[in-house]
Short mmCIF file of C-alpha atoms and ligand atoms in Angstrom, two decimals:
data_model
loop_
_atom_site.label_atom_id
_atom_site.label_comp_id
_atom_site.label_asym_id
_atom_site.label_seq_id
_atom_site.Cartn_x
_atom_site.Cartn_y
_atom_site.Cartn_z
CA MET A 1 -39.86 -83.65 -44.87
CA ASP A 2 -37.77 -86.76 -45.28
CA GLY A 3 -39.43 -88.52 -42.39
CA GLN A 4 -42.91 -87.78 -43.72
CA VAL A 5 -42.07 -89.15 -47.14
CA LYS A 6 -40.75 -92.42 -45.77
CA GLU A 7 -43.74 -92.86 -43.50
CA SER A 8 -46.23 -92.45 -46.32
CA VAL A 9 -44.44 -95.16 -48.28
CA THR A 10 -44.53 -97.69 -45.46
CA HIS A 11 -48.29 -97.27 -45.05
CA ILE A 12 -48.93 -99.34 -48.16
CA GLY A 13 -47.31 -102.46 -46.75
CA GLN A 14 -49.82 -104.35 -44.64
CA ARG A 15 -48.04 -107.58 -43.81
CA ASN A 16 -44.39 -108.34 -43.26
CA LEU A 17 -42.55 -111.55 -43.93
CA ASP A 18 -38.81 -112.09 -43.45
CA GLY A 19 -38.10 -108.47 -44.26
CA ILE A 20 -40.37 -108.49 -47.31
CA ARG A 21 -43.28 -106.11 -47.33
CA LEU A 22 -46.46 -107.57 -48.79
CA PRO A 23 -48.09 -107.14 -51.23
CA ILE A 24 -45.13 -107.05 -53.60
CA TYR A 25 -45.42 -104.57 -56.45
CA LEU A 26 -44.48 -106.15 -59.78
CA ASP A 27 -46.63 -103.99 -62.04
CA ASN A 28 -44.11 -101.32 -63.05
CA HIS A 29 -45.46 -101.08 -66.61
CA ALA A 30 -48.74 -99.76 -65.22
CA THR A 31 -47.10 -97.11 -63.10
CA THR A 32 -44.01 -96.63 -60.95
CA ALA A 33 -43.48 -95.16 -57.50
CA VAL A 34 -42.08 -91.64 -57.56
CA ASP A 35 -38.40 -91.87 -56.67
CA PRO A 36 -37.84 -90.10 -53.31
CA ARG A 37 -35.13 -87.98 -54.97
CA VAL A 38 -37.70 -86.83 -57.53
CA LEU A 39 -40.27 -86.01 -54.87
CA GLU A 40 -37.73 -84.04 -52.87
CA GLU A 41 -36.93 -81.86 -55.85
CA MET A 42 -40.62 -81.27 -56.65
CA LEU A 43 -41.79 -80.21 -53.20
CA PRO A 44 -40.62 -76.55 -53.18
CA TYR A 45 -42.55 -75.90 -56.40
CA PHE A 46 -45.90 -76.45 -54.72
CA HIS A 47 -45.63 -73.67 -52.16
CA GLU A 48 -42.45 -71.60 -51.81
CA LYS A 49 -41.74 -71.48 -55.54
CA PHE A 50 -45.29 -71.61 -56.84
CA GLY A 51 -44.93 -69.09 -59.65
CA ASN A 52 -46.40 -69.33 -63.14
CA ALA A 53 -43.59 -70.06 -65.60
CA ALA A 54 -45.24 -67.69 -68.06
CA SER A 55 -45.12 -64.69 -65.66
CA CYS A 56 -42.25 -62.73 -67.13
CA ASN A 57 -42.60 -59.64 -64.94
CA HIS A 58 -41.36 -60.87 -61.57
CA GLU A 59 -39.14 -63.17 -59.57
CA PHE A 60 -41.89 -65.78 -58.95
CA GLY A 61 -42.29 -66.36 -62.66
CA TRP A 62 -38.54 -66.31 -63.37
CA THR A 63 -37.89 -68.95 -60.71
CA ALA A 64 -40.53 -71.25 -62.17
CA GLU A 65 -39.29 -70.64 -65.71
CA LYS A 66 -35.72 -71.45 -64.67
CA ALA A 67 -36.86 -74.75 -63.18
CA VAL A 68 -38.81 -75.59 -66.34
CA ALA A 69 -35.78 -74.75 -68.49
CA LEU A 70 -33.58 -77.11 -66.46
CA ALA A 71 -36.16 -79.89 -66.80
CA ARG A 72 -36.31 -79.33 -70.56
CA GLU A 73 -32.51 -79.65 -70.73
CA ARG A 74 -32.50 -82.86 -68.70
CA ILE A 75 -35.24 -84.53 -70.76
CA ALA A 76 -33.61 -83.48 -74.02
CA ARG A 77 -30.23 -84.79 -72.88
CA LEU A 78 -31.64 -88.24 -72.07
CA ILE A 79 -32.99 -88.70 -75.61
CA GLY A 80 -30.31 -86.80 -77.54
CA ALA A 81 -32.57 -83.85 -78.42
CA LYS A 82 -32.39 -80.06 -78.00
CA ALA A 83 -34.26 -78.40 -75.14
CA ALA A 84 -36.34 -76.36 -77.61
CA GLU A 85 -37.68 -79.61 -79.10
CA ILE A 86 -39.47 -80.68 -75.89
CA VAL A 87 -43.19 -79.90 -75.56
CA PHE A 88 -44.71 -80.56 -72.14
CA THR A 89 -48.03 -82.40 -71.97
CA SER A 90 -50.21 -84.10 -69.36
CA GLY A 91 -48.76 -87.54 -70.14
CA ALA A 92 -48.10 -89.97 -72.94
CA THR A 93 -51.78 -90.29 -73.86
CA GLU A 94 -51.81 -86.60 -74.70
CA SER A 95 -48.40 -86.80 -76.38
CA ASP A 96 -49.62 -89.61 -78.65
CA ASN A 97 -52.80 -87.70 -79.48
CA LEU A 98 -50.86 -84.51 -80.19
CA ALA A 99 -48.33 -86.29 -82.40
CA ILE A 100 -50.84 -88.22 -84.49
CA LYS A 101 -53.71 -85.75 -84.75
CA GLY A 102 -51.31 -82.80 -84.94
CA VAL A 103 -49.50 -84.29 -87.95
CA ALA A 104 -52.78 -85.36 -89.56
CA GLU A 105 -54.16 -81.85 -89.45
CA LYS A 106 -50.94 -80.13 -90.49
CA TYR A 107 -50.07 -82.42 -93.40
CA ARG A 108 -53.57 -83.19 -94.65
CA SER A 109 -52.85 -81.57 -98.01
CA LYS A 110 -49.85 -83.89 -98.48
CA GLY A 111 -51.73 -87.12 -97.92
CA ASN A 112 -54.24 -88.97 -95.81
CA HIS A 113 -52.55 -92.29 -95.02
CA ILE A 114 -51.14 -93.35 -91.63
CA ILE A 115 -49.36 -96.58 -90.68
CA THR A 116 -49.29 -98.08 -87.20
CA ALA A 117 -49.30 -101.58 -85.65
CA VAL A 118 -51.98 -103.70 -83.98
CA THR A 119 -49.98 -104.00 -80.73
CA GLU A 120 -49.79 -100.25 -80.07
CA HIS A 121 -51.15 -98.63 -76.92
CA LYS A 122 -54.81 -97.55 -77.07
CA ALA A 123 -53.70 -93.91 -77.04
CA VAL A 124 -52.23 -94.49 -80.50
CA LEU A 125 -54.86 -96.92 -81.82
CA ASP A 126 -57.82 -94.83 -80.76
CA SER A 127 -56.24 -91.62 -82.09
CA CYS A 128 -55.93 -93.39 -85.45
CA LYS A 129 -59.50 -94.68 -85.24
CA ARG A 130 -60.72 -91.14 -84.64
CA LEU A 131 -58.87 -89.96 -87.73
CA GLU A 132 -60.49 -92.72 -89.81
CA LYS A 133 -63.82 -91.09 -89.01
CA TYR A 134 -62.48 -87.90 -90.55
CA GLY A 135 -61.46 -89.55 -93.79
CA PHE A 136 -57.91 -90.71 -93.07
CA ARG A 137 -56.86 -94.19 -94.14
CA VAL A 138 -54.95 -96.23 -91.54
CA THR A 139 -52.91 -99.40 -92.07
CA TYR A 140 -52.58 -101.53 -88.92
CA LEU A 141 -49.51 -103.72 -89.39
CA GLY A 142 -49.66 -107.17 -87.83
CA VAL A 143 -46.77 -108.59 -85.81
CA ARG A 144 -44.84 -111.84 -85.97
CA ARG A 145 -45.02 -114.50 -83.27
CA ASP A 146 -42.20 -112.71 -81.42
CA GLY A 147 -44.12 -109.42 -81.36
CA LEU A 148 -41.93 -107.57 -83.87
CA ILE A 149 -43.27 -105.94 -87.01
CA ASP A 150 -42.05 -107.10 -90.42
CA LEU A 151 -39.91 -104.36 -91.97
CA GLU A 152 -40.68 -105.54 -95.51
CA GLU A 153 -44.36 -105.22 -94.77
CA LEU A 154 -43.77 -101.69 -93.51
CA ARG A 155 -41.86 -100.82 -96.69
CA ARG A 156 -44.70 -102.14 -98.84
CA ALA A 157 -47.33 -100.29 -96.84
CA ILE A 158 -45.75 -96.86 -97.42
CA GLY A 159 -47.26 -95.11 -100.42
CA GLY A 160 -47.47 -91.64 -101.95
CA GLU A 161 -50.26 -90.66 -99.58
CA THR A 162 -48.47 -91.80 -96.39
CA ILE A 163 -47.74 -88.91 -94.05
CA LEU A 164 -47.01 -90.69 -90.75
CA VAL A 165 -45.71 -93.96 -89.31
CA SER A 166 -46.36 -94.50 -85.60
CA ILE A 167 -44.63 -97.55 -84.08
CA MET A 168 -43.92 -97.87 -80.38
CA ALA A 169 -40.37 -98.31 -79.04
CA ALA A 170 -41.28 -100.75 -76.25
CA ASN A 171 -44.54 -102.60 -75.71
CA ASN A 172 -46.26 -102.16 -72.36
CA GLU A 173 -47.48 -105.78 -72.12
CA ILE A 174 -44.77 -107.97 -73.61
CA GLY A 175 -41.83 -105.56 -73.35
CA VAL A 176 -40.90 -106.08 -76.98
CA LEU A 177 -38.52 -103.48 -78.45
CA GLN A 178 -39.30 -102.72 -82.09
CA PRO A 179 -36.40 -102.12 -84.51
CA ILE A 180 -36.66 -98.35 -84.19
CA VAL A 181 -33.37 -97.59 -85.99
CA GLU A 182 -34.47 -99.49 -89.08
CA ILE A 183 -38.00 -98.10 -89.01
CA GLY A 184 -36.59 -94.58 -88.71
CA LYS A 185 -34.27 -95.18 -91.64
CA ILE A 186 -37.11 -96.44 -93.85
CA CYS A 187 -39.30 -93.46 -92.96
CA ARG A 188 -36.51 -90.97 -93.59
CA GLU A 189 -35.75 -92.50 -97.02
CA ARG A 190 -39.40 -92.24 -97.98
CA GLY A 191 -39.92 -88.76 -96.54
CA VAL A 192 -42.50 -89.94 -94.04
CA ILE A 193 -42.74 -88.57 -90.48
CA PHE A 194 -41.89 -91.15 -87.80
CA HIS A 195 -43.54 -91.02 -84.38
CA THR A 196 -42.66 -93.48 -81.63
CA ASP A 197 -44.48 -93.99 -78.35
CA ALA A 198 -41.40 -94.47 -76.18
CA THR A 199 -43.24 -94.34 -72.86
CA GLN A 200 -41.89 -97.70 -71.71
CA ALA A 201 -38.46 -97.28 -73.29
CA VAL A 202 -37.21 -93.87 -72.13
CA GLY A 203 -35.04 -94.26 -69.05
CA LYS A 204 -34.98 -98.06 -69.41
CA VAL A 205 -33.05 -98.57 -72.64
CA PRO A 206 -30.94 -96.13 -74.68
CA VAL A 207 -33.01 -93.75 -76.81
CA ASN A 208 -31.47 -91.28 -79.24
CA VAL A 209 -33.73 -89.38 -81.59
CA HIS A 210 -30.92 -88.64 -84.05
CA GLY A 211 -29.32 -92.08 -84.16
CA GLN A 212 -32.78 -93.58 -84.50
CA ASN A 213 -34.17 -91.03 -87.01
CA VAL A 214 -37.16 -90.29 -84.79
CA ASP A 215 -39.25 -87.19 -85.59
CA LEU A 216 -41.77 -87.34 -82.74
CA LEU A 217 -41.42 -89.22 -79.45
CA SER A 218 -43.83 -89.62 -76.52
CA ILE A 219 -42.70 -89.71 -72.88
CA SER A 220 -44.61 -90.13 -69.61
CA GLY A 221 -43.45 -89.17 -66.11
CA HIS A 222 -45.12 -91.91 -64.11
CA LYS A 223 -43.66 -94.80 -66.08
CA MET A 224 -40.12 -93.73 -65.14
CA TYR A 225 -40.31 -92.93 -61.40
CA GLY A 226 -41.65 -89.44 -61.98
CA PRO A 227 -45.12 -88.09 -61.15
CA LYS A 228 -48.42 -88.85 -62.87
CA GLY A 229 -50.10 -86.24 -65.05
CA VAL A 230 -46.99 -84.97 -66.79
CA GLY A 231 -45.33 -86.04 -70.00
CA ALA A 232 -43.56 -84.68 -73.02
CA LEU A 233 -43.51 -84.87 -76.77
CA TYR A 234 -40.24 -84.48 -78.64
CA VAL A 235 -40.85 -82.55 -81.87
CA ARG A 236 -37.93 -82.45 -84.32
CA SER A 237 -36.67 -79.01 -85.32
CA GLY A 238 -33.97 -78.24 -87.90
CA VAL A 239 -33.85 -80.33 -91.05
CA PRO A 240 -36.21 -82.01 -91.59
CA ALA A 241 -38.37 -80.13 -89.09
CA VAL A 242 -41.77 -81.41 -88.09
CA GLU A 243 -44.73 -79.09 -87.71
CA LEU A 244 -47.79 -79.82 -85.64
CA SER A 245 -51.22 -78.35 -85.22
CA GLY A 246 -51.91 -77.97 -81.52
CA LEU A 247 -54.95 -79.71 -80.07
CA ILE A 248 -55.49 -77.32 -77.16
CA ASP A 249 -55.90 -73.66 -77.99
CA GLY A 250 -55.27 -70.85 -75.55
CA GLY A 251 -52.34 -68.76 -74.39
CA GLY A 252 -49.94 -70.17 -76.97
CA HIS A 253 -47.63 -71.92 -74.51
CA GLU A 254 -45.10 -74.46 -75.77
CA LEU A 255 -44.63 -72.68 -79.11
CA GLY A 256 -48.36 -72.81 -79.73
CA MET A 257 -48.37 -76.59 -79.74
CA ARG A 258 -49.89 -76.99 -76.28
CA SER A 259 -51.57 -74.12 -74.52
CA GLY A 260 -52.19 -74.21 -70.78
CA THR A 261 -50.29 -73.12 -67.68
CA LEU A 262 -47.33 -75.42 -67.19
CA ASN A 263 -47.46 -78.03 -64.42
CA VAL A 264 -44.23 -76.77 -62.87
CA PRO A 265 -43.85 -79.30 -60.01
CA GLY A 266 -44.66 -82.16 -62.40
CA ILE A 267 -42.22 -80.88 -64.99
CA VAL A 268 -39.49 -80.51 -62.34
CA GLY A 269 -40.19 -84.12 -61.33
CA LEU A 270 -40.04 -85.42 -64.89
CA GLY A 271 -36.76 -83.57 -65.39
CA LYS A 272 -35.23 -85.06 -62.25
CA ALA A 273 -36.48 -88.53 -63.22
CA CYS A 274 -34.67 -88.14 -66.55
CA ALA A 275 -31.48 -86.94 -64.87
CA ILE A 276 -31.48 -89.99 -62.57
CA ALA A 277 -32.19 -92.33 -65.49
CA ALA A 278 -29.31 -90.87 -67.49
CA GLU A 279 -26.97 -91.58 -64.57
CA GLU A 280 -28.21 -95.00 -63.54
CA MET A 281 -29.85 -96.61 -66.57
CA ALA A 282 -26.95 -98.78 -67.71
CA GLY A 283 -26.32 -100.39 -64.32
CA GLU A 284 -30.02 -100.61 -63.53
CA ALA A 285 -30.79 -102.38 -66.81
CA LYS A 286 -28.24 -105.08 -65.94
CA ARG A 287 -29.71 -105.52 -62.47
CA LEU A 288 -33.26 -105.73 -63.81
CA ALA A 289 -32.33 -108.20 -66.52
CA GLY A 290 -30.70 -110.32 -63.80
CA LEU A 291 -33.84 -110.22 -61.66
CA ARG A 292 -36.00 -111.01 -64.69
CA GLU A 293 -33.88 -114.06 -65.55
CA ARG A 294 -33.98 -115.17 -61.93
CA LEU A 295 -37.80 -114.97 -61.97
CA ARG A 296 -38.07 -116.74 -65.32
CA GLU A 297 -35.71 -119.54 -64.35
CA GLN A 298 -37.38 -120.15 -61.02
CA ILE A 299 -40.83 -120.31 -62.57
CA MET A 300 -40.03 -122.19 -65.76
CA GLY A 301 -37.54 -124.52 -64.09
CA ARG A 302 -40.19 -125.72 -61.65
CA LEU A 303 -43.32 -125.68 -63.82
CA ASP A 304 -44.22 -127.35 -67.10
CA GLY A 305 -46.64 -125.80 -69.53
CA CYS A 306 -45.31 -122.23 -69.40
CA SER A 307 -44.47 -120.14 -72.42
CA VAL A 308 -42.92 -116.68 -72.61
CA ASN A 309 -44.80 -114.20 -74.81
CA GLY A 310 -42.71 -111.92 -77.01
CA SER A 311 -39.10 -112.05 -78.08
CA MET A 312 -36.57 -113.09 -75.43
CA GLU A 313 -33.63 -111.68 -77.40
CA GLN A 314 -31.85 -109.15 -75.24
CA GLU A 315 -31.95 -106.40 -77.85
CA HIS A 316 -35.68 -106.92 -78.38
CA ARG A 317 -37.01 -106.95 -74.83
CA LEU A 318 -37.17 -104.52 -71.92
CA PRO A 319 -34.91 -105.76 -69.12
CA GLY A 320 -37.65 -105.59 -66.47
CA ASN A 321 -40.41 -107.32 -68.43
CA LEU A 322 -41.60 -110.91 -68.26
CA ASN A 323 -44.88 -112.16 -69.73
CA ILE A 324 -45.76 -115.83 -69.28
CA SER A 325 -48.78 -117.94 -70.25
CA PHE A 326 -49.64 -120.87 -67.98
CA ALA A 327 -51.43 -123.81 -69.60
CA ASP A 328 -54.20 -125.62 -67.73
CA VAL A 329 -55.06 -122.92 -65.22
CA GLU A 330 -57.85 -120.41 -65.23
CA GLY A 331 -56.73 -116.78 -65.39
CA GLU A 332 -59.07 -115.43 -62.76
CA SER A 333 -58.25 -118.16 -60.23
CA LEU A 334 -54.55 -117.57 -60.86
CA LEU A 335 -54.82 -113.87 -60.03
CA MET A 336 -56.96 -114.59 -56.97
CA GLY A 337 -54.42 -117.11 -55.75
CA LEU A 338 -51.66 -114.53 -56.10
CA ASN A 339 -53.33 -112.04 -53.79
CA ASP A 340 -50.07 -110.85 -52.24
CA ILE A 341 -48.37 -110.05 -55.54
CA ALA A 342 -49.41 -107.08 -57.68
CA VAL A 343 -49.15 -108.22 -61.31
CA SER A 344 -51.32 -107.77 -64.39
CA SER A 345 -53.09 -110.54 -66.24
CA GLY A 346 -53.61 -111.06 -69.95
CA SER A 347 -57.20 -110.02 -69.64
CA ALA A 348 -59.02 -106.84 -68.83
CA CYS A 349 -62.35 -106.75 -67.09
CA ASN A 350 -64.53 -104.37 -69.06
CA SER A 351 -67.91 -103.91 -67.39
CA GLY A 352 -68.17 -107.47 -66.18
CA SER A 353 -67.06 -109.32 -69.31
CA VAL A 354 -63.52 -110.66 -69.46
CA GLU A 355 -61.67 -109.69 -72.59
CA SER A 356 -58.29 -111.19 -73.35
CA SER A 357 -55.36 -109.00 -74.34
CA TYR A 358 -55.37 -107.81 -77.96
CA VAL A 359 -51.58 -107.71 -77.84
CA LEU A 360 -51.28 -111.40 -76.93
CA LYS A 361 -53.93 -112.33 -79.50
CA ALA A 362 -51.93 -110.45 -82.15
CA LEU A 363 -48.98 -112.76 -81.42
CA GLY A 364 -51.21 -115.75 -82.13
CA VAL A 365 -51.68 -116.72 -78.47
CA SER A 366 -54.98 -118.54 -77.97
CA GLU A 367 -57.84 -116.90 -76.09
CA GLU A 368 -57.42 -119.42 -73.27
CA LEU A 369 -53.66 -118.95 -72.88
CA ALA A 370 -53.99 -115.18 -73.15
CA GLN A 371 -56.36 -115.21 -70.19
CA SER A 372 -54.00 -117.30 -68.10
CA SER A 373 -51.04 -115.01 -68.72
CA LEU A 374 -49.21 -112.86 -66.23
CA ARG A 375 -47.25 -109.69 -66.92
CA PHE A 376 -44.43 -109.04 -64.48
CA GLY A 377 -43.01 -105.53 -64.51
CA ILE A 378 -39.86 -105.47 -62.40
CA GLY A 379 -38.66 -102.04 -61.33
CA ARG A 380 -36.13 -99.92 -59.49
CA PHE A 381 -37.41 -100.73 -56.02
CA ASN A 382 -37.74 -104.51 -56.36
CA THR A 383 -35.26 -106.75 -54.56
CA GLU A 384 -33.93 -110.25 -55.09
CA ALA A 385 -35.83 -111.46 -52.02
CA GLU A 386 -39.09 -110.17 -53.51
CA ILE A 387 -38.42 -111.97 -56.79
CA ASP A 388 -37.75 -115.24 -54.97
CA TYR A 389 -40.91 -114.90 -52.92
CA ALA A 390 -43.01 -114.04 -56.00
CA ALA A 391 -41.58 -116.97 -57.98
CA GLY A 392 -42.38 -119.33 -55.13
CA ARG A 393 -45.95 -118.07 -54.90
CA VAL A 394 -46.51 -118.39 -58.65
CA VAL A 395 -45.19 -121.97 -58.70
CA GLU A 396 -47.23 -122.99 -55.67
CA THR A 397 -50.42 -121.34 -56.98
CA VAL A 398 -50.19 -122.82 -60.48
CA LYS A 399 -49.43 -126.29 -59.08
CA GLY A 400 -52.34 -126.03 -56.65
CA LEU A 401 -54.78 -124.96 -59.35
CA ARG A 402 -53.66 -127.72 -61.68
CA GLU A 403 -54.13 -130.32 -58.94
CA LEU A 404 -57.62 -129.00 -58.27
CA GLY A 405 -58.32 -129.06 -62.01
CA SER A 406 -57.19 -132.66 -62.41
CA LEU A 407 -59.48 -133.64 -59.52
CA GLY A 408 -62.33 -132.19 -61.56
CA GLY A 409 -62.77 -129.27 -59.13
C1 LIG B 501 -48.77 -95.81 -69.95
C2 LIG B 501 -48.61 -95.71 -71.42
C3 LIG B 501 -49.22 -94.68 -72.14
C4 LIG B 501 -50.10 -93.65 -71.48
O1 LIG B 501 -49.35 -92.82 -70.66
P1 LIG B 501 -50.05 -91.79 -69.63
O2 LIG B 501 -48.95 -90.89 -69.22
O3 LIG B 501 -50.56 -92.65 -68.52
O4 LIG B 501 -51.13 -91.11 -70.37
C5 LIG B 501 -49.02 -94.64 -73.49
N1 LIG B 501 -48.27 -95.55 -74.11
C6 LIG B 501 -47.66 -96.55 -73.46
C7 LIG B 501 -46.82 -97.53 -74.21
C8 LIG B 501 -47.82 -96.67 -72.10
O5 LIG B 501 -47.23 -97.68 -71.44
#
């Protein structure tokens, strides 16, 4: 098994250079490779231990249920929750939908107002937009130049009709960490439910649902070296408990909050990913922050006209995130020039038209600079040599494009 796993990984690399495999993957906010230790633990649950975790009459079911219970424990431990507070989903998109629409339906008689922020993930924004169609009122808080929300503005936005505040823990483009502790405190004082999309934060920076007064928290497997198609939603029990209306009806799995046969291999993988993160997060965060600074210094020390998007304060940024705008280059040419480095740009190509990032625009970054921005997501499997190579390629590509530009080309 081990040999097969390694072989399938090396297939991706097409070219080799001084021990570096190209292209270099620096897009770890989009998805991460499954950690080989995670994969190893998942494999038996596809064939030998294939049982349905809801089959309570025989050994096959019990084995699957035991594995699910261990995963629940491991996930809960990483975020300071109880195992019974973890609801398995298909990923953070579903967790966000379940949290927001589930609260909206359950607490409709209490009020119809929801507060979120303009820089949230589409899974949150579009869930809110859907609710607006059904008569809910949504406040979209703006952000400051550094990407953080203004706590005073949040306080003012909460009213008698407010039932939910949904603010992400870590942003997927600019890596900005919102002041979750303070937001949680404000929500608790005002008796408002607090949901946080912590997809990019869990396993990367410390998360504790009690210390941070979080009531609902979204997690995704594939953003933390686990598999795609599995996630979780933390739902607070005890006092104050949060109740949710489920979105998917059926066999009443997951305490009625999410029906459907459990994805046992995926859940086992998510659990293992959480166990590894709990062990290694502190050291890994230091290493990633070091690599990030190395990348930033090499790029910004050798190029003028670069600006970092989002707060660079250590407590307000993910260690593995760097987002830079490059003046006087065209975004598309920049990406094409960097054909051996997998990064994301500040624009998305939607059916032919190029649209610049709504997150960068919310910070006040111009359309032009947003389009010539790069998001670097440094992860567990990146090395110093890769960072040096990537920095060199960015510098050389930007310089080349600027020279071409000044020649009128
Ligand atoms: C990736 C991501 C999601 C969606 O997660 P899936 O598991 O892919 O559905 C939601 N929120 C944030 C912040 C993300 O980065």
